[in-house]
Coordinates of C-alpha atoms in Angstrom, one line a residue:
X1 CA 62.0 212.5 242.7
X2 CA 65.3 210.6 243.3
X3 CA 65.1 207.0 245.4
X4 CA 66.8 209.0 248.2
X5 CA 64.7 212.1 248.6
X6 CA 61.8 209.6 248.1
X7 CA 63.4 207.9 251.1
X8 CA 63.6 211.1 253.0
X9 CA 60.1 212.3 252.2
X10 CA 58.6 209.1 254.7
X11 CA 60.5 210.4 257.3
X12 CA 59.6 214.6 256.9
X13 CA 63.5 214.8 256.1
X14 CA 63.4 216.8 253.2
X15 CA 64.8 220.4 252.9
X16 CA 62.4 222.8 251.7
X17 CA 63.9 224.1 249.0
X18 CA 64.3 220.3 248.0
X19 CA 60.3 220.1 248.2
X20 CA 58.8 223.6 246.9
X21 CA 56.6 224.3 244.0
X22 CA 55.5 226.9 242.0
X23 CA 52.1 225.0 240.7
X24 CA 49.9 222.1 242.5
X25 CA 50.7 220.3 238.8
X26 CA 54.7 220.2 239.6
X27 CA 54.1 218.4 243.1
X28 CA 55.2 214.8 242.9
X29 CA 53.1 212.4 243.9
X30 CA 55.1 211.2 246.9
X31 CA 52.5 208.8 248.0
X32 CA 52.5 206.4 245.2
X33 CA 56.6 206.9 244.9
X34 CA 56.8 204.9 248.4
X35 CA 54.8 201.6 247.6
X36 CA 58.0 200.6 246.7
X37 CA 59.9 201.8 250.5
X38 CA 56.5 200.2 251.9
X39 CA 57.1 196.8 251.0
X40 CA 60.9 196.8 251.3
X41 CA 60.0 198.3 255.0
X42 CA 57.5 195.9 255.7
X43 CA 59.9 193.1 254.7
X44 CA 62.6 194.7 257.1
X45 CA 59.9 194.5 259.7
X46 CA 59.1 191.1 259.5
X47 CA 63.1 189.9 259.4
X48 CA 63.5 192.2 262.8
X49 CA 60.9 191.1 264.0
X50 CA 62.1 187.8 263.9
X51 CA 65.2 188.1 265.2
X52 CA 64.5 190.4 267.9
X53 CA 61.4 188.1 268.9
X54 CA 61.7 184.6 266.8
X55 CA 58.5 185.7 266.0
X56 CA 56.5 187.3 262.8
X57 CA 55.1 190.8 263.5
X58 CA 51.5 190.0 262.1
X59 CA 49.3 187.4 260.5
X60 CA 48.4 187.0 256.9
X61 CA 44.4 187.4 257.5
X62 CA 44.6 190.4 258.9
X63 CA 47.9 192.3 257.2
X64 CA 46.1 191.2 253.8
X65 CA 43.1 192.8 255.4
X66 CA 44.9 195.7 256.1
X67 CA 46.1 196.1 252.8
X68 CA 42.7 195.5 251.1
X69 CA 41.3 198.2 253.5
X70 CA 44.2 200.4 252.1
X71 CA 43.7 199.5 248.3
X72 CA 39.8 200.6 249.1
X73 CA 40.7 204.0 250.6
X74 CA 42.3 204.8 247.2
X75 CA 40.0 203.6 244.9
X76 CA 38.0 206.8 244.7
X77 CA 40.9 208.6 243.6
X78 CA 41.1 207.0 240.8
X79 CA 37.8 208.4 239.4
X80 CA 38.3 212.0 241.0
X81 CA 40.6 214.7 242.3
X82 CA 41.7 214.6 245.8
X83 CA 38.6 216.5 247.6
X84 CA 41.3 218.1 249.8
X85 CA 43.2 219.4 247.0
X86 CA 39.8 220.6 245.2
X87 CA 38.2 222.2 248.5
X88 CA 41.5 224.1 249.0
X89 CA 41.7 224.8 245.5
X90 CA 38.4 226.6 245.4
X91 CA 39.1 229.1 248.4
X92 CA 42.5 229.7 247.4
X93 CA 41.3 230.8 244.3
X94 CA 37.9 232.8 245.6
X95 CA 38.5 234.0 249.4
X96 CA 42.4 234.0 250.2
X97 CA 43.0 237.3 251.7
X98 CA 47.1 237.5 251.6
X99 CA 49.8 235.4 249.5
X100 CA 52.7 233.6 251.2
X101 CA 56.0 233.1 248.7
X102 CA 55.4 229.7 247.9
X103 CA 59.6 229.6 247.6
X104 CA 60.2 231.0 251.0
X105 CA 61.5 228.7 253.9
X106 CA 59.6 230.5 256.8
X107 CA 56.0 229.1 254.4
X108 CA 57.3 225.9 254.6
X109 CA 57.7 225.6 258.0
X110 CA 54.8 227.4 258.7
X111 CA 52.6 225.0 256.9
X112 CA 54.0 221.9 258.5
X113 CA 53.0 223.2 261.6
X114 CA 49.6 224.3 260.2
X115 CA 48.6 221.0 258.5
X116 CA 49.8 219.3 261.6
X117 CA 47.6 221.1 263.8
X118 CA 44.7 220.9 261.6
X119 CA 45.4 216.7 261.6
X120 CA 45.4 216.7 265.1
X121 CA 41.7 218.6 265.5
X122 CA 40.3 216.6 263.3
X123 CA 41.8 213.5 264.3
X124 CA 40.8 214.3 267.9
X125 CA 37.4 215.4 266.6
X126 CA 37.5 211.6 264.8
X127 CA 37.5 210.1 267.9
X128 CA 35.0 212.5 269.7
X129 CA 32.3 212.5 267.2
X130 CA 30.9 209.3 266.5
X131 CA 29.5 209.9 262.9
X132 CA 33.4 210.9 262.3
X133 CA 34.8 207.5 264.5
X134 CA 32.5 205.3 261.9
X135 CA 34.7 206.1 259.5
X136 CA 38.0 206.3 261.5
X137 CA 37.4 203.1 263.4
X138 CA 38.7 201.0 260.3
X139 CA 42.2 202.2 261.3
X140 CA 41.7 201.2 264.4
X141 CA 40.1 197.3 263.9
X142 CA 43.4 195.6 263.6
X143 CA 44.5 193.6 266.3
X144 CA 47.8 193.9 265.5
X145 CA 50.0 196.3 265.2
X146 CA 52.5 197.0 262.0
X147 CA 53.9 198.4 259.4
X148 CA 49.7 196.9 257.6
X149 CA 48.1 198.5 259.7
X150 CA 49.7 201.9 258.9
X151 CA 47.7 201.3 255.3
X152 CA 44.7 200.1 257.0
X153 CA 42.4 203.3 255.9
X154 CA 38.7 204.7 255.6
X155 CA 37.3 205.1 252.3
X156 CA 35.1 207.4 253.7
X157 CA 37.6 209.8 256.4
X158 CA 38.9 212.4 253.7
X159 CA 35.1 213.5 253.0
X160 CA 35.1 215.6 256.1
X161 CA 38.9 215.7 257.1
X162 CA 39.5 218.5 253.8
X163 CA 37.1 221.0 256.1
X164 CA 40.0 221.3 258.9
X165 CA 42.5 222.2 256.4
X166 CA 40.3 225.3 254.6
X167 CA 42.0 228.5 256.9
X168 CA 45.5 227.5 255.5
X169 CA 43.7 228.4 251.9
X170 CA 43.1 231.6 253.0
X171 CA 47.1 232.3 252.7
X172 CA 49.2 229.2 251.9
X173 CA 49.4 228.4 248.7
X174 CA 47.6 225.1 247.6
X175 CA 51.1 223.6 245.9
X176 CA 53.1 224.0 249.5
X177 CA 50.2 222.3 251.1
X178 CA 50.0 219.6 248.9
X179 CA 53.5 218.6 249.5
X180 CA 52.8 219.1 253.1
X181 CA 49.5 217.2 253.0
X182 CA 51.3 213.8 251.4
X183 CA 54.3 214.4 253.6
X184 CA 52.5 214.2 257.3
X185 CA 50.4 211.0 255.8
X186 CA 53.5 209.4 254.3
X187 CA 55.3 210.3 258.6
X188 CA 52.5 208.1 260.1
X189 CA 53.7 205.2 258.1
X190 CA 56.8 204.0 260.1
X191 CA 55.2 204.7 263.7
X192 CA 53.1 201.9 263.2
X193 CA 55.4 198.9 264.5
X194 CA 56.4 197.7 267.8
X195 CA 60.1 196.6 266.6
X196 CA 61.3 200.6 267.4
X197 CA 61.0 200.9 271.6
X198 CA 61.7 204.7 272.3
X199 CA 63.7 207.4 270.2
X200 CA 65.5 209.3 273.8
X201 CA 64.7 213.4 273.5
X202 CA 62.5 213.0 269.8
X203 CA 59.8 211.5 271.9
X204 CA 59.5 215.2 273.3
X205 CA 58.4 216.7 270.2
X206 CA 57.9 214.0 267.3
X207 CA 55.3 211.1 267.3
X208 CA 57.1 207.9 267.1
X209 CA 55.7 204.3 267.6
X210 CA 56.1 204.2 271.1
X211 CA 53.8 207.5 271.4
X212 CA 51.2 206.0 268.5
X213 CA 50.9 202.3 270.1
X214 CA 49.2 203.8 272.9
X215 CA 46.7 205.9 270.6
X216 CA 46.0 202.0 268.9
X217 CA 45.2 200.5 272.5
X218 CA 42.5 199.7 273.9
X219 CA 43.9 199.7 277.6
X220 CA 41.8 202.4 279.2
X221 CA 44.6 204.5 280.0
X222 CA 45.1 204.6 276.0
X223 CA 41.7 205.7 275.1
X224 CA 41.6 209.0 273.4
X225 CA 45.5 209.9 273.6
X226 CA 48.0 210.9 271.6
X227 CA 46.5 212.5 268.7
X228 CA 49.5 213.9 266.7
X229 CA 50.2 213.1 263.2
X230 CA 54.3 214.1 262.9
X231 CA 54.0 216.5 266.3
X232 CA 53.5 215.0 269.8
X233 CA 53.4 218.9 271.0
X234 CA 50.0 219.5 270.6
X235 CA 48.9 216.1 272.6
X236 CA 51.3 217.7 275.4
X237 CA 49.6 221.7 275.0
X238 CA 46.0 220.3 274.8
X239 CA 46.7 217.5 277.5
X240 CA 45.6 214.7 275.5
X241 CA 49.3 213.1 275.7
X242 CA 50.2 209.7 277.4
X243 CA 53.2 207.8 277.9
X244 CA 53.5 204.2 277.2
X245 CA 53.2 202.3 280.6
X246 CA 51.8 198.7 280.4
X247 CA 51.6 196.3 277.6
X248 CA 49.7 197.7 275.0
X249 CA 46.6 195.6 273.6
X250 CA 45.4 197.0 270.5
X251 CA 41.9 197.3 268.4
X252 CA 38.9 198.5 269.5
X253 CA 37.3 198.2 272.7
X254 CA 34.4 196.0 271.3
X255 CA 36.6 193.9 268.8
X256 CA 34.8 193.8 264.7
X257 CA 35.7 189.9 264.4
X258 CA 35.9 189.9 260.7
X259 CA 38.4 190.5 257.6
X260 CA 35.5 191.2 255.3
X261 CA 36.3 195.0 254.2
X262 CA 33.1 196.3 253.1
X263 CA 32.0 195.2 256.2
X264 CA 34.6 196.8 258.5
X265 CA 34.2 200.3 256.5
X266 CA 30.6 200.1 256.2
X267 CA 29.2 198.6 259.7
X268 CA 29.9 201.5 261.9
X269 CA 27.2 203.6 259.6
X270 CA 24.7 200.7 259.5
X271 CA 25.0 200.7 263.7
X272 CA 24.4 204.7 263.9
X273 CA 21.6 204.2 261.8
X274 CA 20.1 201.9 264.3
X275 CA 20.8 203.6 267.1
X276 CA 19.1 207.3 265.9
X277 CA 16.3 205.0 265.3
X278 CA 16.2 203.4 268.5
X279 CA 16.7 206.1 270.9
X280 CA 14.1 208.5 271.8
X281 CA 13.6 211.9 271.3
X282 CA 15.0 214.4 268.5
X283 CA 17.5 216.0 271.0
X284 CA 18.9 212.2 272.0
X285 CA 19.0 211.3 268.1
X286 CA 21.4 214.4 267.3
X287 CA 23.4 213.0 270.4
X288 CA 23.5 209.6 268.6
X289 CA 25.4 211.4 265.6
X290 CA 27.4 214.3 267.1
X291 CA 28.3 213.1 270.4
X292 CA 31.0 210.1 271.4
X293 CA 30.7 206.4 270.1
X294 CA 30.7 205.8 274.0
X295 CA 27.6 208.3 274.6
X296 CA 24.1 207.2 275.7
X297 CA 20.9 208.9 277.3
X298 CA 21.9 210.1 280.6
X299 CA 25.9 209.9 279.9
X300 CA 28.4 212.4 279.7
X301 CA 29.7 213.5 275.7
X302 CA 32.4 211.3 275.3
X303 CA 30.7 208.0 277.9
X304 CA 31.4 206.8 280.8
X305 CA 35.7 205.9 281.5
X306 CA 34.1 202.7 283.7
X307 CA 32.5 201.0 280.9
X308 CA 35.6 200.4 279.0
X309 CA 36.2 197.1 279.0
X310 CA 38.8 195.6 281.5
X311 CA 42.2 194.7 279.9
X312 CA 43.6 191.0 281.5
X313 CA 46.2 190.6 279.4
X314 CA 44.6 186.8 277.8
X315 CA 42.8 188.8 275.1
X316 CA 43.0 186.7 271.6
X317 CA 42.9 188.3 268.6
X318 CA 40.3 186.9 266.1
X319 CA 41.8 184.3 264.2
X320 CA 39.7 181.6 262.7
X321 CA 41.6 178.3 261.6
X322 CA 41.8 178.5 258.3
X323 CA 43.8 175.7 256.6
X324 CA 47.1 176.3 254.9
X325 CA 46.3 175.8 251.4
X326 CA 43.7 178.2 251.5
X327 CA 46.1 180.9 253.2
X328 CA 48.4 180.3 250.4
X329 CA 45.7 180.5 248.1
X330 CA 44.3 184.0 249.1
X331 CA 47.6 185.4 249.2
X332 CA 48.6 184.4 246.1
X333 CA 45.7 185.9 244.1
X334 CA 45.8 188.6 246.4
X335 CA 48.9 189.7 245.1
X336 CA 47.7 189.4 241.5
X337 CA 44.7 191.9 242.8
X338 CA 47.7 194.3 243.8
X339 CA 49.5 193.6 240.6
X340 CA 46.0 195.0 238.9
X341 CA 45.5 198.0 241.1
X342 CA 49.1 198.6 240.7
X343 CA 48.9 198.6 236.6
X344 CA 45.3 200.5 237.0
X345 CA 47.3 203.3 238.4
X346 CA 49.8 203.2 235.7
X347 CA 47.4 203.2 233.0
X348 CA 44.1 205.2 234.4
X349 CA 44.4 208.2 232.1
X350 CA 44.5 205.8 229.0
X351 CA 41.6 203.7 229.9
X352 CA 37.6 204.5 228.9
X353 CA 35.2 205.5 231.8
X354 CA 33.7 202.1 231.5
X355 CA 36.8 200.0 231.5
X356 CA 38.3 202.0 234.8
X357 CA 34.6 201.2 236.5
X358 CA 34.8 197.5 235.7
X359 CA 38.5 197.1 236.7
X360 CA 37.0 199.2 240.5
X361 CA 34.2 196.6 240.1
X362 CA 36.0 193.9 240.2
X363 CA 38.9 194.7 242.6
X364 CA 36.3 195.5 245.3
X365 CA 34.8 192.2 244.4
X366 CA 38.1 190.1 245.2
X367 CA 38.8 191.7 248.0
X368 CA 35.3 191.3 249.5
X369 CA 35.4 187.2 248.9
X370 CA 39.1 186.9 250.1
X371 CA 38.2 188.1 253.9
X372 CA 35.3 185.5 253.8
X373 CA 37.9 183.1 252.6
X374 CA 39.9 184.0 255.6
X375 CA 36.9 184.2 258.2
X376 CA 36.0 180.7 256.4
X377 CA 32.8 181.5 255.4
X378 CA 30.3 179.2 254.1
X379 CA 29.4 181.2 250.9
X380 CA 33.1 182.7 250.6
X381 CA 33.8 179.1 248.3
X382 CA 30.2 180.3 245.4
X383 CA 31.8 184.2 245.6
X384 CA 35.0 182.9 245.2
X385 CA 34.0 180.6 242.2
X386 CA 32.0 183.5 240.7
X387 CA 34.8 185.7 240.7
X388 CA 37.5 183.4 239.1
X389 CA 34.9 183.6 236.0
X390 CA 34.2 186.8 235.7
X391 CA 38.2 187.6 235.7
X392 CA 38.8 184.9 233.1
X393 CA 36.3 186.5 231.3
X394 CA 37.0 190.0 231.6
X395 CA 40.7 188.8 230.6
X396 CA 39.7 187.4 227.7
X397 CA 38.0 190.2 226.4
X398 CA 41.3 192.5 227.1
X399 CA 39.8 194.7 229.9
X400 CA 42.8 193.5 232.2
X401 CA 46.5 193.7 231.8
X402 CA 49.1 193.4 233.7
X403 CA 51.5 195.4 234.8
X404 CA 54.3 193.1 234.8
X405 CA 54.9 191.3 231.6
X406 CA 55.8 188.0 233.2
X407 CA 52.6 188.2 235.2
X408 CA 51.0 189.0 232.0
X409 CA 52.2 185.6 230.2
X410 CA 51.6 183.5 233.7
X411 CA 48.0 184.4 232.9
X412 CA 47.9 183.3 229.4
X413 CA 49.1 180.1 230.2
X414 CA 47.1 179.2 233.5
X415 CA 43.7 180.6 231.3
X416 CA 44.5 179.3 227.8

């Protein structure tokens, strides 16, 4: 795809004949084809941002722990096929009962408006289902809100999201819907930013940041709102819509207080767990797992509105004091971390089994000890250690490579 239509596909804004397929094989992978429109518009954030507000939109702890809990959300797709694409796949192939011309206008539209309907029930059913919200609630643990936090993703959401998507398989053809299933991810990318304030007659019909910074608050009149993924119509049919009104505070209700992403994405489950244990009685335990993250014994499905905690408007985000060196530090090999997933990507279908595993290995390792670093762990200074050896090492031996050549001789020199 050319720079511009790349441009156009963030924003939905591409014709359909521009963006029709015959095969799943021709679809372009539009989501890695914006890293590059991600960082120039997070960088066009910030300078907004600071003109508009003499202030930065975000902090580095958490935007790099935004983006490590993005890098994680893809890692598994580096080892397999999308299971939305291979679930749809399969009933296309086996159960669809009629065709839809997969060149016709009237399919596309049609399956914009079906794979935004199917985002919408599941991301309503995210929020309403609390073994779905442990995996959801990573999107929600930032305390700020920008153009990060858009990346700030579940490793574990697109294991049951592909379900909501299956009907469309019945009749859509699987290479449409792949285009339309990267498109409504790739919209949800520039909502998330507070320098845009309200888009006049879109906000009838289109999700725009004003619309989604409610969904990220926890004010109690922005609990369980605005659903949408491109469409704010089916918030406003299913009367789960709201309207910014006072100044959003965002994260959850009962903040995570840490930058450690294995523990963000894994904590929820490890609390379920604990609580089907704890609570008595086989009926109450299936509640613990099916019912609302707000549910108890004796409590309505989705909890009790009174119990959500009070907003006064002095809430502090978690922010250890960290000192500036060891910012500087984490960001710099942060971005060599990025620079290796980045040349993983390039490279995957060239590279043994064994050396793609170690390369995961070790990118979930750094990104493990660089939110200690920032939380100023005790132990995050031996992980740290142990991970600077095990990369010079792996180096040595050729299992790593970069994907920038300079980057490539800056490591020869700082390890020879």
């Amino acid at each position: 795809t050319a720079p511009g239509q790349q441009l156009r596909a963030l924003f939905y804004a591409l014709a359909p004949g521009e963006s029709a397929f015959r095969t799943v094989e021709e679809v372009p992978d539009y989501v890695e084809k914006s890293i590059p429109f991600f960082i120039t518009f997070i960088g066009l954030e910030f300078a907004v941002s600071w003109i508009q507000k003499r202030k930065l939109p975000g902090r580095i702890n958490d935007g790099i722990s935004s983006l490590s809990l993005g890098i994680l959300s893809r890692l598994p797709d580096v080892l397999f096929r999308s299971i939305e694409l291979i679930s749809y796949i399969y009933v296309w192939n086996n159960y669809r009962l009629f065709e839809l011309p997969w060149d016709s206008p009237w399919t596309w539209y049609l399956t914009l408006l079906g794979v935004d309907f199917a985002y919408y029930c599941f991301h309503r059913m995210s929020h309403e289902v609390n073994i779905l919200w442990a995996a959801h609630q990573v999107h929600h643990s930032s305390e700020d809100y920008n153009l990060f936090t858009a990346l700030r993703q579940s490793v574990l959401q697109k294991y049951t999201s592909w379900m909501f998507n299956l009907p469309m398989a019945l009749f859509i053809p699987p290479s449409v819907f792949a285009v339309h299933l990267q498109f409504n991810l790739l919209y949800q990318f520039w909502i998330h930013t507070e320098v845009i304030t309200k888009l006049g007659p879109l906000e009838w019909i289109l999700n725009t940041p004003s619309h989604h910074r409610v969904h990220h608050g926890r004010n109690p009149y922005c609990i369980d709102k605005n659903y949408g993924g491109t469409l704010i119509i089916w918030d406003r049919i299913f009367g789960t819509f709201e309207a910014e009104d006072a100044k959003v505070v965002y994260g959850l209700t009962h903040p995570v207080n840490s930058f450690d992403p294995i523990m963000l994405q894994l904590r929820p489950l490890a609390h379920i767990w604990n609580t089907f244990w704890a609570t008595p009685g086989f009926c109450n335990k299936l509640s613990v797992i099916f019912k609302g993250p707000g549910w108890g014994p004796g409590k309505p499905r989705l909890g009790l509105p009174e119990e959500i905690p009070v907003i006064t408007g002095k809430e502090v985000p978690f922010n250890p004091h960290v000192p500036a060196y060891l910012n500087c530090y984490a960001l710099v090999h942060f971005a060599v971390i990025v620079d290796l997933y980045m040349e993983l990507l390039a490279s995957v279908t060239m590279l043994s089994q064994g050396t793609v595993l170690m390369r995961i290995g070790f990118i979930i390792l750094s990104l493990a000890s660089f939110g200690l670093l920032m939380e100023n762990k005790s132990k995050a200074g031996i992980l740290e250690i142990i991970r600077c050896l095990v990369f010079i090492g792996v180096y040595k031996l050729g299992y790593f490579r970069s994907h920038f050549s300079f980057l490539g001789y800056a490591y020869e020199v700082r390890h020879s």
